[in-house]
PDB file of C-alpha atoms and ligand atoms in Angstrom:
ATOM      1  CA  MET Y  19       0.000   0.000   0.000  1.00 41.00           C
ATOM      2  CA  THR Y  20       1.722   3.150  -1.167  1.00 43.00           C
ATOM      3  CA  THR Y  21       0.717   6.666  -1.936  1.00 41.00           C
ATOM      4  CA  PRO Y  22       2.518   8.492  -4.716  1.00 41.00           C
ATOM      5  CA  LYS Y  23       4.314  11.374  -3.045  1.00 39.00           C
ATOM      6  CA  GLY Y  24       3.488  14.773  -4.454  1.00 37.00           C
ATOM      7  CA  GLY Y  25       1.495  13.003  -7.150  1.00 38.00           C
ATOM      8  CA  SER Y  26      -0.932  15.800  -7.794  1.00 39.00           C
ATOM      9  CA  ALA Y  27       1.795  18.384  -8.399  1.00 38.00           C
ATOM     10  CA  ILE Y  28       3.392  16.386 -11.181  1.00 40.00           C
ATOM     11  CA  ALA Y  29       0.274  14.617 -12.399  1.00 38.00           C
ATOM     12  CA  PRO Y  30      -0.232  14.422 -16.143  1.00 41.00           C
ATOM     13  CA  THR Y  31      -2.737  16.941 -17.472  1.00 42.00           C
ATOM     14  CA  GLY Y  32      -6.264  15.926 -16.673  1.00 40.00           C
ATOM     15  CA  GLU Y  33      -5.574  13.784 -13.650  1.00 40.00           C
ATOM     16  CA  ALA Y  34      -6.266  16.575 -11.203  1.00 42.00           C
ATOM     17  CA  GLN Y  35      -9.699  17.105 -12.723  1.00 43.00           C
ATOM     18  CA  ILE Y  36     -10.770  13.488 -12.634  1.00 42.00           C
ATOM     19  CA  ALA Y  37      -9.367  12.637  -9.202  1.00 43.00           C
ATOM     20  CA  PRO Y  38     -12.453  12.545  -6.964  1.00 45.00           C
ATOM     21  CA  ALA Y  39     -12.464  13.945  -3.456  1.00 47.00           C
ATOM     22  CA  GLN Y  40     -11.325  10.923  -1.502  1.00 73.00           C
ATOM     23  CA  GLY Y  41     -14.039   9.706   0.827  1.00 95.00           C
ATOM     24  CA  PHE Y  42     -13.857   7.339   3.751  1.00 97.00           C
ATOM     25  CA  ASP Y  43     -13.474   3.812   2.418  1.00 97.00           C
ATOM     26  CA  SER Y  44     -14.713   1.189   4.850  1.00 97.00           C
ATOM     27  CA  ALA Y  45     -13.033  -1.572   2.795  1.00 97.00           C
ATOM     28  CA  LYS Y  46      -9.702  -0.018   3.703  1.00 97.00           C
ATOM     29  CA  ALA Y  47     -10.741   0.434   7.322  1.00 98.00           C
ATOM     30  CA  TRP Y  48     -11.864  -3.184   7.387  1.00 98.00           C
ATOM     31  CA  GLN Y  49      -8.370  -4.315   6.395  1.00 98.00           C
ATOM     32  CA  HIS Y  50      -6.920  -2.383   9.333  1.00 98.00           C
ATOM     33  CA  LEU Y  51      -9.469  -3.994  11.621  1.00 98.00           C
ATOM     34  CA  GLN Y  52      -8.685  -7.514  10.407  1.00 98.00           C
ATOM     35  CA  LYS Y  53      -4.980  -6.887  10.686  1.00 98.00           C
ATOM     36  CA  GLN Y  54      -5.268  -5.877  14.340  1.00 98.00           C
ATOM     37  CA  VAL Y  55      -7.446  -8.874  15.194  1.00 98.00           C
ATOM     38  CA  GLY Y  56      -4.815 -11.009  13.464  1.00 98.00           C
ATOM     39  CA  PHE Y  57      -2.245  -9.856  16.020  1.00 98.00           C
ATOM     40  CA  GLY Y  58      -4.372 -11.577  18.677  1.00 98.00           C
ATOM     41  CA  PRO Y  59      -5.135 -10.161  22.147  1.00 98.00           C
ATOM     42  CA  ARG Y  60      -3.344  -6.803  22.503  1.00 98.00           C
ATOM     43  CA  PRO Y  61      -3.183  -5.786  26.165  1.00 98.00           C
ATOM     44  CA  SER Y  62      -0.744  -3.023  27.118  1.00 98.00           C
ATOM     45  CA  GLY Y  63       2.834  -4.211  27.498  1.00 98.00           C
ATOM     46  CA  THR Y  64       2.495  -7.326  25.318  1.00 98.00           C
ATOM     47  CA  PRO Y  65       4.436  -8.165  22.141  1.00 98.00           C
ATOM     48  CA  ALA Y  66       1.113  -8.065  20.241  1.00 98.00           C
ATOM     49  CA  ILE Y  67       0.463  -4.430  21.104  1.00 98.00           C
ATOM     50  CA  VAL Y  68       4.010  -3.569  20.072  1.00 98.00           C
ATOM     51  CA  GLU Y  69       3.239  -5.203  16.700  1.00 98.00           C
ATOM     52  CA  THR Y  70       0.005  -3.225  16.498  1.00 98.00           C
ATOM     53  CA  ARG Y  71       1.823   0.007  17.236  1.00 98.00           C
ATOM     54  CA  LYS Y  72       4.368  -0.739  14.538  1.00 98.00           C
ATOM     55  CA  TYR Y  73       1.547  -1.426  12.087  1.00 98.00           C
ATOM     56  CA  ILE Y  74      -0.181   1.865  12.942  1.00 98.00           C
ATOM     57  CA  ILE Y  75       3.009   3.855  12.404  1.00 98.00           C
ATOM     58  CA  GLU Y  76       3.821   2.054   9.141  1.00 98.00           C
ATOM     59  CA  GLN Y  77       0.352   2.692   7.773  1.00 98.00           C
ATOM     60  CA  LEU Y  78       0.507   6.373   8.705  1.00 98.00           C
ATOM     61  CA  LYS Y  79       3.871   6.632   7.023  1.00 98.00           C
ATOM     62  CA  SER Y  80       2.441   5.078   3.855  1.00 97.00           C
ATOM     63  CA  PHE Y  81      -0.145   7.901   3.822  1.00 97.00           C
ATOM     64  CA  GLY Y  82       2.641  10.440   4.182  1.00 97.00           C
ATOM     65  CA  ILE Y  83       1.726  11.209   7.794  1.00 97.00           C
ATOM     66  CA  GLU Y  84       4.432  11.654  10.387  1.00 95.00           C
ATOM     67  CA  ALA Y  85       3.918   9.836  13.659  1.00 98.00           C
ATOM     68  CA  LYS Y  86       5.835   9.596  16.863  1.00 97.00           C
ATOM     69  CA  GLU Y  87       5.613   7.375  19.897  1.00 98.00           C
ATOM     70  CA  GLN Y  88       5.003   8.818  23.317  1.00 98.00           C
ATOM     71  CA  PRO Y  89       6.285   6.126  25.669  1.00 98.00           C
ATOM     72  CA  PHE Y  90       5.500   6.077  29.387  1.00 98.00           C
ATOM     73  CA  ILE Y  91       5.136   3.694  32.293  1.00 98.00           C
ATOM     74  CA  GLY Y  92       1.627   2.887  33.464  1.00 97.00           C
ATOM     75  CA  MET Y  93       1.562   2.382  37.239  1.00 96.00           C
ATOM     76  CA  THR Y  94      -1.152  -0.270  37.405  1.00 97.00           C
ATOM     77  CA  PRO Y  95      -2.488  -2.315  40.326  1.00 95.00           C
ATOM     78  CA  LEU Y  96      -0.666  -5.248  38.697  1.00 94.00           C
ATOM     79  CA  GLY Y  97       2.647  -3.400  38.540  1.00 96.00           C
ATOM     80  CA  GLU Y  98       4.441  -1.159  36.097  1.00 98.00           C
ATOM     81  CA  VAL Y  99       3.539  -1.614  32.430  1.00 98.00           C
ATOM     82  CA  SER Y 100       5.363  -0.138  29.431  1.00 98.00           C
ATOM     83  CA  MET Y 101       2.886   1.797  27.338  1.00 98.00           C
ATOM     84  CA  ALA Y 102       3.067   4.221  24.423  1.00 98.00           C
ATOM     85  CA  ASN Y 103       0.648   6.535  22.684  1.00 98.00           C
ATOM     86  CA  VAL Y 104       1.119   7.231  18.994  1.00 98.00           C
ATOM     87  CA  ILE Y 105       0.738  10.879  17.978  1.00 98.00           C
ATOM     88  CA  ALA Y 106       0.410  11.691  14.280  1.00 98.00           C
ATOM     89  CA  THR Y 107       0.070  15.143  12.780  1.00 98.00           C
ATOM     90  CA  ILE Y 108      -1.550  16.368   9.564  1.00 98.00           C
ATOM     91  CA  PRO Y 109      -0.581  20.031   9.293  1.00 97.00           C
ATOM     92  CA  GLY Y 110      -3.438  22.439   8.551  1.00 96.00           C
ATOM     93  CA  ARG Y 111      -3.560  26.129   7.693  1.00 96.00           C
ATOM     94  CA  ARG Y 112      -3.500  26.984  11.386  1.00 96.00           C
ATOM     95  CA  PRO Y 113      -1.454  25.532  14.241  1.00 96.00           C
ATOM     96  CA  ASP Y 114      -4.577  25.082  16.396  1.00 97.00           C
ATOM     97  CA  ARG Y 115      -5.337  21.385  16.662  1.00 97.00           C
ATOM     98  CA  LEU Y 116      -8.367  19.191  16.335  1.00 98.00           C
ATOM     99  CA  VAL Y 117      -7.567  15.783  17.802  1.00 98.00           C
ATOM    100  CA  LEU Y 118      -9.197  12.563  16.637  1.00 98.00           C
ATOM    101  CA  ALA Y 119      -8.509   9.679  19.006  1.00 98.00           C
ATOM    102  CA  SER Y 120      -8.982   5.972  19.664  1.00 98.00           C
ATOM    103  CA  HIS Y 121      -7.507   3.488  22.101  1.00 98.00           C
ATOM    104  CA  TYR Y 122      -5.699   0.574  20.505  1.00 98.00           C
ATOM    105  CA  ASP Y 123      -5.093  -1.670  23.516  1.00 98.00           C
ATOM    106  CA  THR Y 124      -7.433  -4.538  24.325  1.00 98.00           C
ATOM    107  CA  LYS Y 125      -8.562  -5.599  27.765  1.00 98.00           C
ATOM    108  CA  LEU Y 126      -6.445  -8.145  29.586  1.00 97.00           C
ATOM    109  CA  TYR Y 127      -8.149 -11.509  30.058  1.00 96.00           C
ATOM    110  CA  ARG Y 128      -6.560 -14.722  31.228  1.00 93.00           C
ATOM    111  CA  GLU Y 129      -9.682 -16.858  31.088  1.00 93.00           C
ATOM    112  CA  MET Y 130     -10.578 -16.198  27.446  1.00 96.00           C
ATOM    113  CA  ARG Y 131      -9.062 -15.194  24.147  1.00 97.00           C
ATOM    114  CA  PHE Y 132     -10.237 -11.609  23.736  1.00 98.00           C
ATOM    115  CA  VAL Y 133      -9.334 -10.063  20.376  1.00 98.00           C
ATOM    116  CA  GLY Y 134     -11.369  -6.837  20.629  1.00 98.00           C
ATOM    117  CA  ALA Y 135     -12.570  -6.599  17.028  1.00 98.00           C
ATOM    118  CA  ASN Y 136     -14.925  -3.892  18.213  1.00 98.00           C
ATOM    119  CA  ASP Y 137     -13.309  -2.794  21.476  1.00 98.00           C
ATOM    120  CA  GLY Y 138      -9.974  -1.510  20.315  1.00 98.00           C
ATOM    121  CA  ALA Y 139      -9.720  -2.497  16.665  1.00 98.00           C
ATOM    122  CA  SER Y 140     -12.809  -0.836  15.144  1.00 98.00           C
ATOM    123  CA  SER Y 141     -12.088   2.730  16.203  1.00 98.00           C
ATOM    124  CA  THR Y 142      -8.363   2.338  15.555  1.00 98.00           C
ATOM    125  CA  ALA Y 143      -9.109   1.074  12.040  1.00 98.00           C
ATOM    126  CA  ALA Y 144     -11.440   4.006  11.399  1.00 98.00           C
ATOM    127  CA  LEU Y 145      -8.849   6.449  12.717  1.00 98.00           C
ATOM    128  CA  LEU Y 146      -6.234   5.133  10.289  1.00 98.00           C
ATOM    129  CA  GLU Y 147      -8.635   5.488   7.373  1.00 98.00           C
ATOM    130  CA  LEU Y 148      -9.617   8.975   8.546  1.00 98.00           C
ATOM    131  CA  GLY Y 149      -5.928   9.813   8.459  1.00 98.00           C
ATOM    132  CA  ARG Y 150      -5.663   8.733   4.830  1.00 97.00           C
ATOM    133  CA  VAL Y 151      -8.717  10.789   3.873  1.00 97.00           C
ATOM    134  CA  LEU Y 152      -7.762  13.919   5.810  1.00 97.00           C
ATOM    135  CA  LYS Y 153      -4.184  13.850   4.564  1.00 96.00           C
ATOM    136  CA  GLY Y 154      -5.602  14.076   1.051  1.00 94.00           C
ATOM    137  CA  ARG Y 155      -7.492  17.311   1.534  1.00 92.00           C
ATOM    138  CA  PRO Y 156      -6.761  20.817   2.795  1.00 92.00           C
ATOM    139  CA  ASN Y 157      -7.618  21.301   6.455  1.00 94.00           C
ATOM    140  CA  GLU Y 158      -8.150  24.596   8.198  1.00 94.00           C
ATOM    141  CA  LEU Y 159      -6.947  23.273  11.543  1.00 96.00           C
ATOM    142  CA  THR Y 160      -4.036  20.973  12.167  1.00 98.00           C
ATOM    143  CA  ILE Y 161      -5.413  17.475  12.610  1.00 98.00           C
ATOM    144  CA  GLU Y 162      -3.811  15.235  15.186  1.00 98.00           C
ATOM    145  CA  LEU Y 163      -4.484  11.501  15.193  1.00 98.00           C
ATOM    146  CA  LEU Y 164      -4.010  10.121  18.666  1.00 98.00           C
ATOM    147  CA  PHE Y 165      -3.739   6.370  19.209  1.00 98.00           C
ATOM    148  CA  LEU Y 166      -4.011   5.807  22.927  1.00 98.00           C
ATOM    149  CA  ASP Y 167      -2.537   2.957  24.936  1.00 98.00           C
ATOM    150  CA  GLY Y 168      -3.876   1.762  28.296  1.00 98.00           C
ATOM    151  CA  GLU Y 169      -7.511   2.765  28.086  1.00 98.00           C
ATOM    152  CA  GLU Y 170      -8.620  -0.528  29.566  1.00 97.00           C
ATOM    153  CA  ALA Y 171      -8.582  -1.240  33.286  1.00 95.00           C
ATOM    154  CA  ARG Y 172      -5.906  -3.749  34.262  1.00 95.00           C
ATOM    155  CA  LEU Y 173      -8.163  -5.266  36.916  1.00 94.00           C
ATOM    156  CA  PRO Y 174     -11.523  -6.747  35.876  1.00 93.00           C
ATOM    157  CA  GLU Y 175     -13.518  -3.789  37.239  1.00 92.00           C
ATOM    158  CA  TRP Y 176     -13.235  -0.206  35.949  1.00 94.00           C
ATOM    159  CA  GLN Y 177     -12.367   1.882  39.009  1.00 92.00           C
ATOM    160  CA  GLY Y 178     -10.182   4.673  40.330  1.00 93.00           C
ATOM    161  CA  THR Y 179      -7.134   5.436  38.219  1.00 95.00           C
ATOM    162  CA  ASP Y 180      -6.856   1.909  36.811  1.00 96.00           C
ATOM    163  CA  ASN Y 181      -7.903   3.011  33.314  1.00 97.00           C
ATOM    164  CA  THR Y 182      -7.316   5.738  30.706  1.00 98.00           C
ATOM    165  CA  TYR Y 183      -3.547   5.588  31.302  1.00 98.00           C
ATOM    166  CA  GLY Y 184      -2.683   6.878  27.845  1.00 98.00           C
ATOM    167  CA  SER Y 185      -5.107   9.805  27.779  1.00 98.00           C
ATOM    168  CA  ARG Y 186      -4.136  10.905  31.284  1.00 98.00           C
ATOM    169  CA  HIS Y 187      -0.476  10.754  30.382  1.00 98.00           C
ATOM    170  CA  TYR Y 188      -1.055  12.666  27.145  1.00 98.00           C
ATOM    171  CA  VAL Y 189      -2.970  15.480  28.878  1.00 98.00           C
ATOM    172  CA  GLN Y 190      -0.401  15.788  31.674  1.00 98.00           C
ATOM    173  CA  ALA Y 191       2.448  15.975  29.177  1.00 98.00           C
ATOM    174  CA  ALA Y 192       0.560  18.530  27.061  1.00 98.00           C
ATOM    175  CA  GLN Y 193      -0.124  20.672  30.114  1.00 97.00           C
ATOM    176  CA  LYS Y 194       3.541  20.543  31.058  1.00 98.00           C
ATOM    177  CA  SER Y 195       4.788  21.427  27.585  1.00 98.00           C
ATOM    178  CA  GLY Y 196       2.152  24.097  27.024  1.00 97.00           C
ATOM    179  CA  SER Y 197       0.825  22.381  23.894  1.00 96.00           C
ATOM    180  CA  LEU Y 198      -2.595  21.853  25.436  1.00 97.00           C
ATOM    181  CA  LYS Y 199      -3.429  25.506  24.721  1.00 96.00           C
ATOM    182  CA  SER Y 200      -3.567  24.901  20.967  1.00 97.00           C
ATOM    183  CA  LEU Y 201      -5.742  21.803  21.367  1.00 98.00           C
ATOM    184  CA  LYS Y 202      -9.204  23.082  20.530  1.00 97.00           C
ATOM    185  CA  ALA Y 203     -11.350  19.948  20.448  1.00 98.00           C
ATOM    186  CA  LEU Y 204     -11.213  16.171  20.741  1.00 98.00           C
ATOM    187  CA  VAL Y 205     -13.358  13.656  18.883  1.00 98.00           C
ATOM    188  CA  LEU Y 206     -12.938  10.250  20.501  1.00 98.00           C
ATOM    189  CA  LEU Y 207     -14.023   7.047  18.769  1.00 98.00           C
ATOM    190  CA  ASP Y 208     -14.548   3.831  20.737  1.00 98.00           C
ATOM    191  CA  MET Y 209     -16.489   0.690  19.837  1.00 98.00           C
ATOM    192  CA  ILE Y 210     -18.011   1.896  16.599  1.00 98.00           C
ATOM    193  CA  GLY Y 211     -17.942  -1.415  14.746  1.00 98.00           C
ATOM    194  CA  ASP Y 212     -20.765  -3.519  16.109  1.00 95.00           C
ATOM    195  CA  ARG Y 213     -23.355  -4.691  13.621  1.00 95.00           C
ATOM    196  CA  ASP Y 214     -26.275  -3.068  15.360  1.00 95.00           C
ATOM    197  CA  LEU Y 215     -24.627   0.287  15.938  1.00 97.00           C
ATOM    198  CA  SER Y 216     -26.407   2.823  18.131  1.00 97.00           C
ATOM    199  CA  ILE Y 217     -24.448   5.820  19.371  1.00 98.00           C
ATOM    200  CA  LYS Y 218     -26.146   7.820  22.103  1.00 98.00           C
ATOM    201  CA  ARG Y 219     -25.474  11.378  23.186  1.00 98.00           C
ATOM    202  CA  ASP Y 220     -23.018  11.228  26.077  1.00 98.00           C
ATOM    203  CA  SER Y 221     -23.913  13.695  28.816  1.00 98.00           C
ATOM    204  CA  ASN Y 222     -20.239  14.104  29.809  1.00 98.00           C
ATOM    205  CA  SER Y 223     -19.353  15.311  26.293  1.00 98.00           C
ATOM    206  CA  THR Y 224     -19.289  19.006  25.330  1.00 98.00           C
ATOM    207  CA  PRO Y 225     -22.783  20.013  24.122  1.00 98.00           C
ATOM    208  CA  TRP Y 226     -21.801  22.117  21.072  1.00 98.00           C
ATOM    209  CA  LEU Y 227     -19.580  19.337  19.799  1.00 98.00           C
ATOM    210  CA  VAL Y 228     -22.297  16.742  20.313  1.00 98.00           C
ATOM    211  CA  ASP Y 229     -24.788  18.994  18.504  1.00 98.00           C
ATOM    212  CA  ILE Y 230     -22.497  19.440  15.497  1.00 98.00           C
ATOM    213  CA  ILE Y 231     -21.890  15.719  15.125  1.00 98.00           C
ATOM    214  CA  TRP Y 232     -25.493  14.690  15.658  1.00 98.00           C
ATOM    215  CA  GLY Y 233     -26.625  17.471  13.326  1.00 98.00           C
ATOM    216  CA  THR Y 234     -24.209  16.246  10.674  1.00 98.00           C
ATOM    217  CA  ALA Y 235     -25.446  12.678  11.149  1.00 98.00           C
ATOM    218  CA  ALA Y 236     -29.039  13.849  10.665  1.00 98.00           C
ATOM    219  CA  ARG Y 237     -28.057  15.724   7.509  1.00 97.00           C
ATOM    220  CA  LEU Y 238     -26.474  12.525   6.161  1.00 97.00           C
ATOM    221  CA  GLY Y 239     -29.567  10.474   7.010  1.00 97.00           C
ATOM    222  CA  GLN Y 240     -27.818   8.613   9.829  1.00 97.00           C
ATOM    223  CA  SER Y 241     -30.160   9.457  12.683  1.00 97.00           C
ATOM    224  CA  SER Y 242     -30.957   5.797  13.217  1.00 96.00           C
ATOM    225  CA  THR Y 243     -27.326   5.230  14.206  1.00 98.00           C
ATOM    226  CA  PHE Y 244     -26.824   8.545  16.011  1.00 98.00           C
ATOM    227  CA  SER Y 245     -29.619   8.227  18.514  1.00 97.00           C
ATOM    228  CA  ASN Y 246     -30.959  11.154  20.507  1.00 96.00           C
ATOM    229  CA  GLN Y 247     -31.121   9.036  23.640  1.00 97.00           C
ATOM    230  CA  LEU Y 248     -28.812  10.094  26.445  1.00 97.00           C
ATOM    231  CA  THR Y 249     -26.120   8.092  28.180  1.00 97.00           C
ATOM    232  CA  THR Y 250     -23.194   8.882  30.480  1.00 97.00           C
ATOM    233  CA  ILE Y 251     -19.783   7.578  29.537  1.00 97.00           C
ATOM    234  CA  GLU Y 252     -16.407   7.465  31.257  1.00 96.00           C
ATOM    235  CA  ASP Y 253     -13.690   7.056  28.677  1.00 97.00           C
ATOM    236  CA  ASP Y 254     -10.509   8.635  27.322  1.00 98.00           C
ATOM    237  CA  HIS Y 255     -12.300  11.961  26.789  1.00 98.00           C
ATOM    238  CA  ILE Y 256     -12.619  12.615  30.523  1.00 98.00           C
ATOM    239  CA  PRO Y 257      -8.998  13.723  31.163  1.00 98.00           C
ATOM    240  CA  PHE Y 258      -9.368  16.203  28.270  1.00 98.00           C
ATOM    241  CA  LEU Y 259     -12.671  17.561  29.596  1.00 98.00           C
ATOM    242  CA  ARG Y 260     -11.127  17.957  33.050  1.00 98.00           C
ATOM    243  CA  ALA Y 261      -8.323  19.975  31.458  1.00 98.00           C
ATOM    244  CA  GLY Y 262     -10.873  22.268  29.797  1.00 98.00           C
ATOM    245  CA  VAL Y 263     -10.739  20.814  26.280  1.00 98.00           C
ATOM    246  CA  ALA Y 264     -14.027  20.421  24.389  1.00 98.00           C
ATOM    247  CA  ALA Y 265     -14.526  16.717  23.759  1.00 98.00           C
ATOM    248  CA  VAL Y 266     -17.044  14.228  22.449  1.00 98.00           C
ATOM    249  CA  ASP Y 267     -17.099  10.449  22.694  1.00 98.00           C
ATOM    250  CA  LEU Y 268     -18.686   8.453  19.878  1.00 98.00           C
ATOM    251  CA  ILE Y 269     -19.290   5.074  21.471  1.00 98.00           C
ATOM    252  CA  ASP Y 270     -21.796   2.241  21.519  1.00 97.00           C
ATOM    253  CA  LEU Y 271     -21.261   0.699  24.908  1.00 95.00           C
ATOM    254  CA  GLU Y 272     -24.492  -1.246  24.914  1.00 92.00           C
ATOM    255  CA  ASN Y 273     -23.652  -4.172  22.722  1.00 90.00           C
ATOM    256  CA  PRO Y 274     -23.939  -7.779  23.893  1.00 94.00           C
ATOM    257  CA  THR Y 275     -20.420  -8.770  22.819  1.00 96.00           C
ATOM    258  CA  TRP Y 276     -18.765  -6.100  24.980  1.00 97.00           C
ATOM    259  CA  HIS Y 277     -15.865  -7.634  26.946  1.00 96.00           C
ATOM    260  CA  THR Y 278     -16.757 -11.159  25.815  1.00 97.00           C
ATOM    261  CA  ALA Y 279     -15.022 -13.708  23.602  1.00 97.00           C
ATOM    262  CA  GLN Y 280     -17.675 -12.856  20.967  1.00 97.00           C
ATOM    263  CA  ASP Y 281     -16.076  -9.470  20.305  1.00 98.00           C
ATOM    264  CA  ASP Y 282     -14.709 -10.972  17.105  1.00 98.00           C
ATOM    265  CA  LEU Y 283     -14.802 -10.451  13.343  1.00 98.00           C
ATOM    266  CA  GLU Y 284     -18.256 -12.011  13.053  1.00 97.00           C
ATOM    267  CA  HIS Y 285     -19.829  -9.396  15.258  1.00 97.00           C
ATOM    268  CA  VAL Y 286     -18.493  -6.258  13.624  1.00 98.00           C
ATOM    269  CA  SER Y 287     -19.402  -4.697  10.310  1.00 97.00           C
ATOM    270  CA  ALA Y 288     -17.663  -2.533   7.729  1.00 98.00           C
ATOM    271  CA  ARG Y 289     -20.948  -0.719   7.251  1.00 97.00           C
ATOM    272  CA  SER Y 290     -20.827   0.640  10.798  1.00 98.00           C
ATOM    273  CA  LEU Y 291     -17.300   1.914  10.195  1.00 98.00           C
ATOM    274  CA  GLN Y 292     -18.541   3.593   7.010  1.00 98.00           C
ATOM    275  CA  THR Y 293     -21.355   5.372   8.835  1.00 98.00           C
ATOM    276  CA  VAL Y 294     -19.095   6.786  11.518  1.00 98.00           C
ATOM    277  CA  GLY Y 295     -16.323   7.603   9.043  1.00 98.00           C
ATOM    278  CA  ASP Y 296     -18.715   9.544   6.808  1.00 98.00           C
ATOM    279  CA  VAL Y 297     -20.169  11.489   9.719  1.00 98.00           C
ATOM    280  CA  VAL Y 298     -16.770  12.424  11.168  1.00 98.00           C
ATOM    281  CA  VAL Y 299     -15.386  13.504   7.781  1.00 97.00           C
ATOM    282  CA  ALA Y 300     -18.462  15.672   7.166  1.00 97.00           C
ATOM    283  CA  ALA Y 301     -18.456  17.091  10.702  1.00 97.00           C
ATOM    284  CA  ILE Y 302     -14.848  18.302  10.679  1.00 97.00           C
ATOM    285  CA  PRO Y 303     -15.465  21.437   8.559  1.00 96.00           C
ATOM    286  CA  GLU Y 304     -18.421  22.293  10.822  1.00 97.00           C
ATOM    287  CA  ILE Y 305     -16.228  21.929  13.905  1.00 97.00           C
ATOM    288  CA  GLU Y 306     -13.587  24.104  12.252  1.00 96.00           C
ATOM    289  CA  LYS Y 307     -16.196  26.746  11.428  1.00 96.00           C
ATOM    290  CA  TYR Y 308     -17.492  26.768  14.990  1.00 97.00           C
ATOM    291  CA  LEU Y 309     -14.004  27.108  16.451  1.00 95.00           C
ATOM    292  CA  LEU Y 310     -13.034  29.914  14.090  1.00 92.00           C
ATOM    293  CA  ARG Y 311     -16.221  31.816  14.932  1.00 91.00           C
ATOM    294  CA  ALA Y 312     -15.576  31.328  18.647  1.00 80.00           C
ATOM    295  CA  ARG Y 313     -12.121  32.876  18.471  1.00 67.00           C
TER     296      ARG Y 313
HETATM  297 ZN1   ZN J 423     -13.173  -2.204  26.660  1.00 55.06          ZN
END
């Protein structure tokens, strides 16, 4: 998979006119999903997540997107775990950043083989494909793709600080370096691949950002997927919200395969990835417009 570098600048006459605006291609996202599942269970600190990370960075590179690792140690109830976020940047006309994020770790299970086709792989696959699409068009804001490690709790139950290791580390580091100031909004994707996808409005998320995305979904005829029902979600967006960053979580937490051995290829669908991909791509200019007006 390669992208001709600078192809449009040296394209033969006519090519520029016929090249269509590249849309989100769920077939490509599906390949990324399958690839991750093929690595097997991918808990933080395992060889399989290192493979996954390598794959993410290679794919980004093939799109012409620069990515760097942000390594850190997660202090978990089960001891110290080596973790790393992957931060990729698509420069825009302005340095202000819109961050699109997903966690790419899968939950640690000893009693079952948990491959996280939905929980981990689906949103990560979509994020890679979003990168390809967004790299191919002019963006007003700088787009950052953030692949987070350590979202999952190390212990069976989600409690205290035993979760969201990667997002908490990222926000702390950004506060320290001062780069958080140019981070204007976060769109988090998590578990967007299940066959019967229903994404509810999360009451923790920032209202204007929720309204833009749900409004875009309605405009695209996707109101059956983007439900107006309310839910309350704790996820990687919380550390950003606490730091004062506008954030929205697109998640379907209410699916029967969640944290079961059935979170496999048979229970996810490329169509769901397409729906979310289309809505996010269409919502980005609206988010940019809102942020520029709010300046
Ligand atoms: Zn999970």
